Short mmCIF file of C-alpha atoms in Angstrom, two decimals:
data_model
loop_
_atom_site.label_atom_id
_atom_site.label_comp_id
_atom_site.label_asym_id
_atom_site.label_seq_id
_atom_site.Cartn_x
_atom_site.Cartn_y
_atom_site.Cartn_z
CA UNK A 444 0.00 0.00 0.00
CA UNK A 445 1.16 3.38 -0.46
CA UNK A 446 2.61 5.45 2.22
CA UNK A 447 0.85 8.57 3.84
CA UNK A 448 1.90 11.63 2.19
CA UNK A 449 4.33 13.06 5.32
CA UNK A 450 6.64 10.63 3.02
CA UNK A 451 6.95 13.14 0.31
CA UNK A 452 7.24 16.49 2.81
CA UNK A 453 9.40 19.21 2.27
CA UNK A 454 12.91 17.27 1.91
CA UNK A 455 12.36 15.22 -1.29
CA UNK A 456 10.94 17.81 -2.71
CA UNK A 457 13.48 19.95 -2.07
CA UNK A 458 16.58 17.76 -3.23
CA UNK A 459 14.08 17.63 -6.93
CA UNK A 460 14.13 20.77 -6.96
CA UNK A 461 17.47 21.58 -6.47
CA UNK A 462 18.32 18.24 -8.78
CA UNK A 463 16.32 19.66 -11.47
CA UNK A 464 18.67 22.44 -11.75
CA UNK A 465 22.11 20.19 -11.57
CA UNK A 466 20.44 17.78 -14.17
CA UNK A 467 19.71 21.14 -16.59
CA UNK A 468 23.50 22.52 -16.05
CA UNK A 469 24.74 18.76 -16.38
CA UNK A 470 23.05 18.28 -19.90
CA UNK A 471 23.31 20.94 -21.03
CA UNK A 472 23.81 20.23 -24.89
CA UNK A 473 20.70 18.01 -23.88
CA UNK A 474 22.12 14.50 -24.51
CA UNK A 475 20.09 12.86 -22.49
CA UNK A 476 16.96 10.61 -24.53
CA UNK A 477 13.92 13.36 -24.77
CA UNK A 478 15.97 15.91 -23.39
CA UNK A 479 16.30 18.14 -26.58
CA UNK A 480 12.31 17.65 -26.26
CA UNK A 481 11.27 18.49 -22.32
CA UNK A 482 14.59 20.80 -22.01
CA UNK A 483 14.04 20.54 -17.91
CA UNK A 484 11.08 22.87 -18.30
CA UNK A 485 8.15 22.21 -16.02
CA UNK A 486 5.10 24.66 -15.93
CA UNK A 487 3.44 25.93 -13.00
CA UNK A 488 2.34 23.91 -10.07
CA UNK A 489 -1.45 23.13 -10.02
CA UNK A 490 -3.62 23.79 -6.92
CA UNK A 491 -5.21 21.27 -4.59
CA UNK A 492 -8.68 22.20 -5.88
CA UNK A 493 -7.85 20.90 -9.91
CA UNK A 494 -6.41 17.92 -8.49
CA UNK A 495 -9.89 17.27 -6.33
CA UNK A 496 -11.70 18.45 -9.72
CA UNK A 497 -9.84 15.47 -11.74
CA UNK A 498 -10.28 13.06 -8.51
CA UNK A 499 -13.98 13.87 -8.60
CA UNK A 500 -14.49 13.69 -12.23
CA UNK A 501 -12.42 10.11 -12.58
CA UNK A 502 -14.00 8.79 -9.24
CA UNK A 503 -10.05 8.12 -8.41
CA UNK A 504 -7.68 9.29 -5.54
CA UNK A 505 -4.35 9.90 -6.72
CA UNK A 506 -1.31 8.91 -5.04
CA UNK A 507 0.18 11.20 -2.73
CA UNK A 508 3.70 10.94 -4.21
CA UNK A 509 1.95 11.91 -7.43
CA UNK A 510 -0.21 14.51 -6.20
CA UNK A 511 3.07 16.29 -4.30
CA UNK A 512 4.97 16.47 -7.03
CA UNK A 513 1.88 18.26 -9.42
CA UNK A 514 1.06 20.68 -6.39
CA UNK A 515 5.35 21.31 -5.63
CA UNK A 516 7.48 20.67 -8.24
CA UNK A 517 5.40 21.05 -11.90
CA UNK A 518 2.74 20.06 -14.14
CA UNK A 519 3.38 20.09 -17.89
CA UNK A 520 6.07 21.80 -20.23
CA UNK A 521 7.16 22.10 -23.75
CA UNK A 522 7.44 18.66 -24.75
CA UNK A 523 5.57 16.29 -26.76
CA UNK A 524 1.79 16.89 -25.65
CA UNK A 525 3.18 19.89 -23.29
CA UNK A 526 4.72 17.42 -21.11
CA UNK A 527 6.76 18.32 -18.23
CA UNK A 528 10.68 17.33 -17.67
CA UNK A 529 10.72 13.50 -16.91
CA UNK A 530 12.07 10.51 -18.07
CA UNK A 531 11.86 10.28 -21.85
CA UNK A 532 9.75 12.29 -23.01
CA UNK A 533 8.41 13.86 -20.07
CA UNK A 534 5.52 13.84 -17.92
CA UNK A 535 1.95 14.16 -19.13
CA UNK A 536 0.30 16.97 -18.23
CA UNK A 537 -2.82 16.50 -15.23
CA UNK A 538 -5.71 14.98 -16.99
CA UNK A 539 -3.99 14.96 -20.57
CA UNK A 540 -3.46 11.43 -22.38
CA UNK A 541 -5.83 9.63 -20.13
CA UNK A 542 -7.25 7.45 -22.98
CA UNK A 543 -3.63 6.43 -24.49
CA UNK A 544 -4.14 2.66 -23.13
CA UNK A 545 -7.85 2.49 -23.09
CA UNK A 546 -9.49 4.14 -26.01
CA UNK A 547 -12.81 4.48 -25.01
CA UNK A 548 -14.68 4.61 -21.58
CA UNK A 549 -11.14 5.80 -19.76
CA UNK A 550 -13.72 7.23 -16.51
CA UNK A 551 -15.17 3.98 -16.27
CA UNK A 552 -12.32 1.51 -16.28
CA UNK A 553 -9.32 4.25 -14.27
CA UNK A 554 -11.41 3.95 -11.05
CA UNK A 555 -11.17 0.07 -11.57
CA UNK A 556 -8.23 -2.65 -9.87
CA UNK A 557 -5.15 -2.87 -11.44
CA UNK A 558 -4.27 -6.21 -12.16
CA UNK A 559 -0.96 -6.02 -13.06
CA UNK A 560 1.99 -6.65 -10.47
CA UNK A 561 5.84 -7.00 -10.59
CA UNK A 562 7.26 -10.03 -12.12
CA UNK A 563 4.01 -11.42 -13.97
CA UNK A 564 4.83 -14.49 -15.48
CA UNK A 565 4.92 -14.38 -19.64
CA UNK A 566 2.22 -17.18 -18.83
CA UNK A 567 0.31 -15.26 -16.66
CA UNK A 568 0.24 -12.40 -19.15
CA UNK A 569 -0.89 -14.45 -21.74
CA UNK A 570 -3.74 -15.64 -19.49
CA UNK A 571 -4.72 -12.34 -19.00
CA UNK A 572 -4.29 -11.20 -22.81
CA UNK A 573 -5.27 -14.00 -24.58
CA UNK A 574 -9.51 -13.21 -25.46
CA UNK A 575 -7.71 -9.83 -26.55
CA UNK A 576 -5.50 -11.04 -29.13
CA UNK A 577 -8.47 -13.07 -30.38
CA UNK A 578 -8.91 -12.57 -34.69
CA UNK A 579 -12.93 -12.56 -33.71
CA UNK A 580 -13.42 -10.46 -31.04
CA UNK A 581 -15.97 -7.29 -31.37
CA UNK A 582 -15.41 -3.51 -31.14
CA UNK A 583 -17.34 -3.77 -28.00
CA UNK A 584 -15.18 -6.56 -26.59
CA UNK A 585 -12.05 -5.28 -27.27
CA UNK A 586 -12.38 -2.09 -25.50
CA UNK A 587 -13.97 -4.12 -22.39
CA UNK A 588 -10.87 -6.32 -22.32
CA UNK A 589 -8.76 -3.22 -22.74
CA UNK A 590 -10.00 -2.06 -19.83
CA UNK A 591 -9.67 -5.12 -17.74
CA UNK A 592 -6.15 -5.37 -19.08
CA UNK A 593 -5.00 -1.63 -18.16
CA UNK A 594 -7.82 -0.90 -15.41
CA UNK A 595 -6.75 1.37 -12.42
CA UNK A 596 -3.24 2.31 -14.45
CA UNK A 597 -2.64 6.38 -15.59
CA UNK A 598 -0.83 6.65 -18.41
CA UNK A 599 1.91 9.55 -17.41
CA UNK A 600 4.40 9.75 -20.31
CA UNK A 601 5.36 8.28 -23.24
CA UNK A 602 8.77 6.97 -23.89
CA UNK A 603 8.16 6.93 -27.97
CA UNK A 604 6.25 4.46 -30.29
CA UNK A 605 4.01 2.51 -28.37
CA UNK A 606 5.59 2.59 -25.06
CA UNK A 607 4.44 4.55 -22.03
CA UNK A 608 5.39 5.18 -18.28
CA UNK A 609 2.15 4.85 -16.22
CA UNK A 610 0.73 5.27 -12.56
CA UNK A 611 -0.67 2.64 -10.78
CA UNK A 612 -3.68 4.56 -8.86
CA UNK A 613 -5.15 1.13 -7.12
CA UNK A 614 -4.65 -1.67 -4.92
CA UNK A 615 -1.42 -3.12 -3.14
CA UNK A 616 1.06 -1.07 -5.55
CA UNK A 617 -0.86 2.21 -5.86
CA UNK A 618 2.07 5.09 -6.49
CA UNK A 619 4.48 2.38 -8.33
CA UNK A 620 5.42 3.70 -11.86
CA UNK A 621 4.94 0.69 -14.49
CA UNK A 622 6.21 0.60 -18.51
CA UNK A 623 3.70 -0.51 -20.69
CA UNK A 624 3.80 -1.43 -24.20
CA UNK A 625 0.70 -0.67 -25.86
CA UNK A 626 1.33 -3.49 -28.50
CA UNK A 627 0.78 -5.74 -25.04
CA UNK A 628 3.99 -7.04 -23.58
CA UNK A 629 4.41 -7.88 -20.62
CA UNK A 630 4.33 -4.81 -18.36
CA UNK A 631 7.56 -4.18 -16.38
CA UNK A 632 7.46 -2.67 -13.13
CA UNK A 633 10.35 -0.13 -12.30
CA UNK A 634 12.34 -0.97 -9.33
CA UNK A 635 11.70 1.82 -6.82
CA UNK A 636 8.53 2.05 -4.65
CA UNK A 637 6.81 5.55 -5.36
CA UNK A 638 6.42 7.94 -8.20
CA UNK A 639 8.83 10.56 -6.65
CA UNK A 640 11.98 7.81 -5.87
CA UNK A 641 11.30 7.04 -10.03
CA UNK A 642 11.74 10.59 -10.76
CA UNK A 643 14.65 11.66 -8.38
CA UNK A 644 16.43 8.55 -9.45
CA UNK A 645 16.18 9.91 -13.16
CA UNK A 646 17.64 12.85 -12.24
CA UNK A 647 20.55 11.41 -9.95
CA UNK A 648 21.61 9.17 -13.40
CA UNK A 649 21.28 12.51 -15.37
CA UNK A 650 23.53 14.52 -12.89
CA UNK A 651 25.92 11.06 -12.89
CA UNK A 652 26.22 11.23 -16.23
CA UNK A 653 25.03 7.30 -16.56
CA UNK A 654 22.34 8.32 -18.85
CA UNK A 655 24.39 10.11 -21.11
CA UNK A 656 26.15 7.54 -22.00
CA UNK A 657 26.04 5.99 -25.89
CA UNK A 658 24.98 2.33 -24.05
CA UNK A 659 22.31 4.04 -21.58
CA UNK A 660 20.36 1.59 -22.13
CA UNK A 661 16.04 2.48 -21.37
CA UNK A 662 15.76 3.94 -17.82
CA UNK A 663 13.79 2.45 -15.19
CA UNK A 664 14.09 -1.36 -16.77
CA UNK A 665 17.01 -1.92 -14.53
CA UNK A 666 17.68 -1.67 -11.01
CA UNK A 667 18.94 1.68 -10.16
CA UNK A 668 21.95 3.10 -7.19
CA UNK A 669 24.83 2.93 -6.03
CA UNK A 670 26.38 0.00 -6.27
CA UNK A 671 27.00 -0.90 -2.54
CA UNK A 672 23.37 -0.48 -2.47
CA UNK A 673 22.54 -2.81 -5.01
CA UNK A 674 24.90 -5.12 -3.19
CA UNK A 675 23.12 -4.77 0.05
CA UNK A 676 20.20 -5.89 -1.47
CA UNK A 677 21.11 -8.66 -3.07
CA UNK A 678 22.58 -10.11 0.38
CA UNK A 679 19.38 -9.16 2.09
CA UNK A 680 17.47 -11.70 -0.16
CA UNK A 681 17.22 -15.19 -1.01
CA UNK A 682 15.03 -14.39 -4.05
CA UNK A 683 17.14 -15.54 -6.97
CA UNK A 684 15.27 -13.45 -8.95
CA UNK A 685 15.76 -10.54 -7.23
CA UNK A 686 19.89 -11.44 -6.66
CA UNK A 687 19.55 -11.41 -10.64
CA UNK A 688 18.12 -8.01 -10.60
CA UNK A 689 20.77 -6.96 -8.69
CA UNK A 690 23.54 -8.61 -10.58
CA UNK A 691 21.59 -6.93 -13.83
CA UNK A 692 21.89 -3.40 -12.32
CA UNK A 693 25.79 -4.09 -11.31
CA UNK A 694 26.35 -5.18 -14.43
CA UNK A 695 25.45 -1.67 -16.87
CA UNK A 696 27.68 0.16 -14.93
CA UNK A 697 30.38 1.75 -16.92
CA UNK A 698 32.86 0.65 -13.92
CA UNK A 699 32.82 -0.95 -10.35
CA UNK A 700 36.18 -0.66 -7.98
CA UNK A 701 38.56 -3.27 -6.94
CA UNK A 702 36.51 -4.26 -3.48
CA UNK A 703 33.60 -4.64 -5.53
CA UNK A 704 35.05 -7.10 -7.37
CA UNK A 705 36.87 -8.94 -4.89
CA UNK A 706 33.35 -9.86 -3.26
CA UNK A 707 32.15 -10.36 -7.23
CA UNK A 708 34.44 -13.18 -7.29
CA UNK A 709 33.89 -14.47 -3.88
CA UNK A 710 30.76 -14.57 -4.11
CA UNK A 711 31.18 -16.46 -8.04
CA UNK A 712 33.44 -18.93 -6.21
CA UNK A 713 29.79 -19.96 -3.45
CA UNK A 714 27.57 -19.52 -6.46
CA UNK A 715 25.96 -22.10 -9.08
CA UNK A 716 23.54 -22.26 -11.99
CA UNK A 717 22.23 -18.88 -13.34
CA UNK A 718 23.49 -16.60 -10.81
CA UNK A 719 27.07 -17.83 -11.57
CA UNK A 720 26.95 -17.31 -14.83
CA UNK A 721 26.17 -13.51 -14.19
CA UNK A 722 28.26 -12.91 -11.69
CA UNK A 723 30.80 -14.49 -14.24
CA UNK A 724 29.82 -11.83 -16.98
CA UNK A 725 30.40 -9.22 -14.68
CA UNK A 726 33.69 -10.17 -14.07
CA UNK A 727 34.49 -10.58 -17.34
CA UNK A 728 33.23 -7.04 -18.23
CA UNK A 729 34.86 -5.41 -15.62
CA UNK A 730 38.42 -7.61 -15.00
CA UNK A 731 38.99 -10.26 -18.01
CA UNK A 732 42.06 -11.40 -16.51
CA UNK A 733 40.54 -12.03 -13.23
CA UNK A 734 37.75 -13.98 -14.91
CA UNK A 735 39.87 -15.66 -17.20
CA UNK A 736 40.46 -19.19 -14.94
CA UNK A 737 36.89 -19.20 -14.01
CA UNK A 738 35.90 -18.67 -17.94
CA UNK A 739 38.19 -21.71 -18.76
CA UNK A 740 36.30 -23.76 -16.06
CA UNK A 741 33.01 -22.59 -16.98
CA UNK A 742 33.49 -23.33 -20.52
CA UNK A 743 32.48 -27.61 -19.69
CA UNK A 744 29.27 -26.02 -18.56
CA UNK A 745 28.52 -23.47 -21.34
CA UNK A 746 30.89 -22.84 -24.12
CA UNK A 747 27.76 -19.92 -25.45
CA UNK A 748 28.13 -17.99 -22.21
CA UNK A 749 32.18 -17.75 -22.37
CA UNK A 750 32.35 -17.04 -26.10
CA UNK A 751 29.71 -14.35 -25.46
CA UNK A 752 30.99 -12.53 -22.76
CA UNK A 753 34.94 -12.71 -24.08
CA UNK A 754 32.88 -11.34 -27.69
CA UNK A 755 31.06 -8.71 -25.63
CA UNK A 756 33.90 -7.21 -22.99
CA UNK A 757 36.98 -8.90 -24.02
CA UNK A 758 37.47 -9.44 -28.07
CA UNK A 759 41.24 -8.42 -28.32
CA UNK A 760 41.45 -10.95 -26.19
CA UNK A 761 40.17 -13.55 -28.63
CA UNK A 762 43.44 -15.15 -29.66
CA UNK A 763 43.12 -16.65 -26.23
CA UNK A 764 40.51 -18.74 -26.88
CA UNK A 765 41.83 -20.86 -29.97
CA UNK A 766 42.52 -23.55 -28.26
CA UNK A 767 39.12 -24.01 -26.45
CA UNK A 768 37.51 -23.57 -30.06
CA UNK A 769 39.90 -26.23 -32.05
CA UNK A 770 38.93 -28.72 -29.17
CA UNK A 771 35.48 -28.04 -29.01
CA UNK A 772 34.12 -26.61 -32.68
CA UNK A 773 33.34 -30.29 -33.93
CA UNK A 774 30.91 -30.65 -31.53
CA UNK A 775 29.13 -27.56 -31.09
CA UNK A 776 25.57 -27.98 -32.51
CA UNK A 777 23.81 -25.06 -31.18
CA UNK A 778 23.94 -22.43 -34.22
CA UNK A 779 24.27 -19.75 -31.43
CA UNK A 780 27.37 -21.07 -29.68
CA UNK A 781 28.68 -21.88 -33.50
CA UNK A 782 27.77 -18.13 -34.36
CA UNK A 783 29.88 -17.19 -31.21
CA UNK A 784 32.63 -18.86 -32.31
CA UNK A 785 33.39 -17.72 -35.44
CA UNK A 786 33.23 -13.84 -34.24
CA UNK A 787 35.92 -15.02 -31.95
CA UNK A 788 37.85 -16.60 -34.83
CA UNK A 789 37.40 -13.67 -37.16
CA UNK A 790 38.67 -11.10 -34.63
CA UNK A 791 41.90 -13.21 -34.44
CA UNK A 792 42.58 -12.13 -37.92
CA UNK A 793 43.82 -15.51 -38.57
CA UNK A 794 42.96 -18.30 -41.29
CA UNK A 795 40.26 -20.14 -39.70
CA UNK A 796 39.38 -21.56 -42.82
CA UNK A 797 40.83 -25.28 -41.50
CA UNK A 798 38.22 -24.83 -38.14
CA UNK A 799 34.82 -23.54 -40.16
CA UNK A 800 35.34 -26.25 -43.27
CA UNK A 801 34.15 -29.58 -41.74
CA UNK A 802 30.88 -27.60 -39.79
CA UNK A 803 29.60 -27.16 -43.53
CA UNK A 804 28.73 -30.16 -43.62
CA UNK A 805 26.87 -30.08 -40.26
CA UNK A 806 23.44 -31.32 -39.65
CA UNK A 807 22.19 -28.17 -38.55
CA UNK A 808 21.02 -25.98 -41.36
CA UNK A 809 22.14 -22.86 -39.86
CA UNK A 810 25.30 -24.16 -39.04
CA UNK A 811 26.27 -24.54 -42.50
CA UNK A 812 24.90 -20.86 -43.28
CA UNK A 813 27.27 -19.19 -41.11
CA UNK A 814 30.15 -21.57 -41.83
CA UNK A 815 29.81 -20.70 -45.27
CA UNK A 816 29.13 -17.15 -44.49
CA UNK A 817 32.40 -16.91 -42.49
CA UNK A 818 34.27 -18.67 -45.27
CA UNK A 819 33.19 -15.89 -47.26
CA UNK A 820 34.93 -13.45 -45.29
CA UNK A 821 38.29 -14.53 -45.90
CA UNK A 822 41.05 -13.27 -48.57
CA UNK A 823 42.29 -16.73 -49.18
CA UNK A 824 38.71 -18.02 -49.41
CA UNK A 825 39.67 -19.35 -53.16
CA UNK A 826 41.54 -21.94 -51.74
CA UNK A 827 38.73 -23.71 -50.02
CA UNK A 828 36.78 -24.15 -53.20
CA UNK A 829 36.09 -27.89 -52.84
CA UNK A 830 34.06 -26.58 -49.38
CA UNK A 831 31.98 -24.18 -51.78
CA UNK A 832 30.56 -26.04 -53.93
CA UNK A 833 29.77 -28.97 -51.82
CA UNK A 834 27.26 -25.66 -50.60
CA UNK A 835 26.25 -25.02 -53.72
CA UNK A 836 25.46 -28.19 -54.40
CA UNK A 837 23.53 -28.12 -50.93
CA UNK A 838 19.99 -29.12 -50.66
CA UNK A 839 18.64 -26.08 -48.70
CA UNK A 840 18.23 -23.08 -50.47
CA UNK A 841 19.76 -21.05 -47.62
CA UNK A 842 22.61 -22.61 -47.95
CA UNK A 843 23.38 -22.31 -51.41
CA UNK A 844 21.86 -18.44 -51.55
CA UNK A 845 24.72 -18.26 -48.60
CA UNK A 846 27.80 -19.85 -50.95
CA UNK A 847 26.69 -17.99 -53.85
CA UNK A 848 27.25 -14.47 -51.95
CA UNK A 849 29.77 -15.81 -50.55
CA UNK A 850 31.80 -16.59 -53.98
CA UNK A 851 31.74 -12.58 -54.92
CA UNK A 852 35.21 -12.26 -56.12
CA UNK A 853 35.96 -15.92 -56.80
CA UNK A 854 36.34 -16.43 -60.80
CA UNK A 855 37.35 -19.86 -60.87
CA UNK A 856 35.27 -21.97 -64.51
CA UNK A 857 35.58 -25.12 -62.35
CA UNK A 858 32.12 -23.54 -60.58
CA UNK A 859 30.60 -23.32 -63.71
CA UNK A 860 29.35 -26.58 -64.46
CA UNK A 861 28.03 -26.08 -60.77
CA UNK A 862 26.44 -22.77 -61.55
CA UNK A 863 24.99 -24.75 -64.84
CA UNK A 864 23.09 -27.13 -61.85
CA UNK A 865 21.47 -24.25 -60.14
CA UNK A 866 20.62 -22.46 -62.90
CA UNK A 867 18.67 -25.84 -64.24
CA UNK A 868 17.77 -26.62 -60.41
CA UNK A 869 15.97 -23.46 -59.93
CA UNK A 870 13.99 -22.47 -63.40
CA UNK A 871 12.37 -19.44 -61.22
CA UNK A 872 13.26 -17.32 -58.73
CA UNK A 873 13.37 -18.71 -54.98
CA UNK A 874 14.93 -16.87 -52.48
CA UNK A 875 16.94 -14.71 -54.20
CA UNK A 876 19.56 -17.26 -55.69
CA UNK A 877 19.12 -16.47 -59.05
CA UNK A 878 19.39 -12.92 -58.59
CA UNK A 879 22.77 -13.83 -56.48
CA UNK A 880 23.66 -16.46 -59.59
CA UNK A 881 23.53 -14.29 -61.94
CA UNK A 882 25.82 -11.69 -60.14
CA UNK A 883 28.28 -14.91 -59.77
CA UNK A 884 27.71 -15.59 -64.07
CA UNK A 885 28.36 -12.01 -65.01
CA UNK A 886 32.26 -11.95 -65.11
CA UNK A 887 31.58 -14.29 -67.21
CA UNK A 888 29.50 -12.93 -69.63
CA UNK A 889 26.53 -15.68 -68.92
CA UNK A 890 23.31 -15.41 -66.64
CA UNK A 891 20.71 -17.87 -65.03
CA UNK A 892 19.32 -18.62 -68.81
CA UNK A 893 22.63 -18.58 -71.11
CA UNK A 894 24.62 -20.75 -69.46
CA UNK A 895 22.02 -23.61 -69.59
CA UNK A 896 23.00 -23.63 -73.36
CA UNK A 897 26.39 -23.93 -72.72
CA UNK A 898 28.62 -27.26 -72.88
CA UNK A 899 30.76 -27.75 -69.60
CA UNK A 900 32.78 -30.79 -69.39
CA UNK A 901 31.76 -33.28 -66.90
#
């Protein structure tokens, strides 16, 4: 339940005001997403009596961390729909927008329970949405499952397309700020309790500078703080999925000190299963040499996770993983892991040729895409022309669309008679190989239809 509105007295609002200054000078070539929109600008505060007027004319109560911020801080501004300074675009102004997740009948479903809650289950969600997504359902029903969908939520901001922030104004999490897709994913509740913690944590990543940053990333999907705060929560619990929230918010910081990491690794060393594994990544991210014996180990237990994470925070470093790959590459079946793999092998800026060759022949389809793919990337790739047209001669049409593109610059007649197959294989177009044929033929002063007339030895 939300708390009583002595929670958001005098001294939060004061630190938002003062941030909202700081977080203006900070950005001030307005890098921040929806900055160059909202520019900081709030407009005046409204009075207690408009709120009551909205209250009474939406049967709602609004919560107190909302109401103290319209009646202290601001309500609207210059951005899109005269929003005020917020996250993303901004915040809507009071009673503006109210029908941007339920079309019609907003009055009659915004007084209704929210039924959403942190951590819904995709199955859950699908539950809940399913009559919705129905091909058959009626006008009528639509907008009556709309608003049993988004009931009790106030849309409050948009953060572009079809994705909004919005208010929870019912029930156990009345005052929580949710994002909502509009094209119905699952909702995603942001991490801190109240409207006003949202929006001062917005600005305290502005003033930081974290949401400047090219890799921001979408505020208020990830846990937010310092990160001995984070920590602390994450040894408070024994909810695994809240230790991966944590772990999560650790994680997209641009950098974490050397006691941080020590207790990182410590607490890798006590760890299993999923929370391992990102406790891993973070070490990798932030120390690759210190991870580098535990990314070895962890490699019999998931060679996808290691190639990813050396890929992701640690690709000069590929070189040191050729030897895992040459003792490991004829068994990987997973076109993921494979994918991995090779971007490992390419950044070595070596002749992998000898490692991708056999894994066109591989069972999986996809396998043999990207193996031929990758083949294609290499200046010597002429010399593994026995390998090429084993793909052209390949019975998915992926795969020989793949070896095709993958032949621009090779000139070589001895892939004629081969071309001369497809071309006879494949009297029409399918999936763009003749178009990628013909492009092959034109050195050559033939296409898909002239060199069916012409007489290849055998």
């Amino acid at each position: 339940m939300e708390e009583s509105n002595n929670k958001f007295a005098s001294e939060q609002i004061e630190r938002i005001k003062n941030k909202l200054v700081k977080a203006k000078a900070t950005d001030k070539d307005l890098k921040v997403f929806g900055a160059s929109d909202h520019e900081y600008v709030l407009g005046e505060v409204v009075s207690s009596e408009a709120i009551l007027k909205f209250e009474s004319e939406y049967n709602v109560v609004l919560p107190n961390c909302y109401k103290a911020f319209l009646m202290n801080i601001g309500n609207g501004g210059v951005s899109f729909s005269s929003s005020a300074a917020g996250p993303f675009y901004g915040i809507f102004p009071l009673g503006e927008n109210v029908n941007e997740l339920i079309y019609e009948n907003a009055k009659e479903y915004l007084k209704g329970d929210c039924v959403l809650y942190p951590k819904m289950t995709e199955e859950h969600w699908e539950n809940l949405t399913e009559k919705i997504e129905e091909d058959t359902i009626t006008d009528e029903d639509y907008e009556k499952e709309l608003g049993k969908i988004y009931g009790g939520i106030l849309p409050i901001g948009t953060q572009g397309c079809s994705s909004y922030h919005a208010l929870v104004l019912n029930g156990e999490f009345k005052g929580r700020v949710v994002n909502i897709n509009s094209e119905r994913y699952n909702p995603q509740f942001t991490f801190e309790l109240n409207f006003l913690d949202w929006y001062e944590r917005w600005l305290d990543e502005v003033i930081s500078g974290v949401l400047m940053q090219e890799n921001a990333g979408w505020f208020g999907y990830r846990i937010g703080g310092a990160t001995q705060d984070i920590l602390k929560t994450y040894f408070s619990t024994n909810d695994n999925e809240v230790k991966s929230d944590c772990l999560t918010g650790i994680l997209i910081k641009q950098k974490i000190d050397v006691a941080t990491l020590d207790i990182i690794e410590e607490e890798y060393k006590s760890s299993n299963d999923e929370i391992q594994k990102e406790l891993l990544q973070i070490l990798t991210k932030f120390d690759y040499e210190r991870a580098y014996p535990y990314l070895v180990d962890f490699a019999d237990e998931s060679l996808l996770h290691v190639f990813q994470f050396v890929f992701w925070y640690a690709k000069k470093n590929s070189a040191d993983w050729l030897g895992v790959i040459e003792s490991n590459i004829d068994r990987i079946n997973d076109d993921e892991t494979f994918s991995f793999c090779v971007y490992l092998l390419k950044e070595m800026n070596i002749d992998y040729g000898y490692l991708v060759v056999p894994c066109t022949q591989n069972k999986n389809q996809s396998i043999r895409v990207t193996a031929y793919y990758m083949l294609g990337q290499l200046s010597n790739k002429n010399s593994y022309l026995d390998a090429f047209i084993v793909g052209l001669n390949d019975s998915a049409n992926r795969v020989v669309h793949t070896a095709l593109q993958a032949l621009d610059g090779v000139e070589d007649k001895r892939l004629l008679k081969h071309y001369k197959s497809i071309a006879e294989r494949f009297p029409v177009e399918q999936d763009y190989i003749l178009v990628n044929l013909n492009h092959r033929l034109k050195p050559f002063g033939l296409s898909n239809t002239t060199i069916k007339d012409l007489v290849l030895d055998a």
